Structure formats: C-alpha cells, structure tokens
C-alpha angles and dihedrals in degrees: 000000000000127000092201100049136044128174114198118194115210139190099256110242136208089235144046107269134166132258108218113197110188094224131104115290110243115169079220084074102105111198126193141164121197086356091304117123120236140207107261108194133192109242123198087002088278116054135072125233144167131233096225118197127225109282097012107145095182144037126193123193130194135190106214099172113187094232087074091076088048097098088064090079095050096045087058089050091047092048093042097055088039082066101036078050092047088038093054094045089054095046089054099051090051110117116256103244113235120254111246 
C-alpha cells in the first residue's frame, strides 16, 4: 500500500468511459494503461478522474510531484562549498615561499 501509486482493474468496455478516484485532484497525477499515458481530468472542481479508453483492463496512477527533484540543487551547494572549504584548507597549509 502505496500512497503514490494505485492500480485500479476494470471490466474492459466496448466504449470509452471515466475513472472517477475519489481523491483530490493534483495535474501531478500521471495516469497509463499498458504503458500508454492517459488524460486525467479534475471533476466537480474537486475530484480526480480518468478519461479510460474501450477495452482498457487497467489503469495505473502516479503521483510525480516536481518537489522530488528538489534535493539535486542542494546537493550541488553542498558539493560546491565541500571544494571552496577544501580549496581554502589547501591554500592555508602551502608553504610561504621565502623572500629572496
């Protein structure tokens, strides 16, 4: 039991038909079905649904919310100050050149 994925299994139908979930609806909701995406739609103004095509047996839905990449950015900070600190250590333990 995942929050991030469902699977829903459905009686296949001779026509196009909706999925409703009654969850929130979020654009961030990525629906498929045999690895083909499908339209998810807000219904009500609340609700999220999914337009289903003829003969589908199974839908799968995702939630891929933007703010998962958002640890990438700080990595790089992280990484960047880890070599001006190593940078700066280095540059303090040089010899002093002797004056001529």
């Amino acid at each position: 039991s995942r929050d991030d994925h469902l699977r829903f299994e459905l009686r296949p139908s001779a026509a196009q038909t909706l999925l409703f979930v009654s969850q929130q609806y979020h654009p961030q909701w990525k629906a498929s079905a045999d690895g083909a995406a499908l339209a998810t739609i807000e219904i009500d103004g609340f609700y999220q649904g999914v337009v289903v095509p003829a003969g589908t047996k199974a839908v799968e839905l995702r939630y891929r919310p933007f703010v998962l990449w958002s640890w990438i950015p700080q990595l790089l900070l992280v990484v960047f100050a880890l070599a001006l600190g190593w940078r700066v250590v280095q540059r303090r333990h040089l010899p002093e050149s002797s004056p001529r």
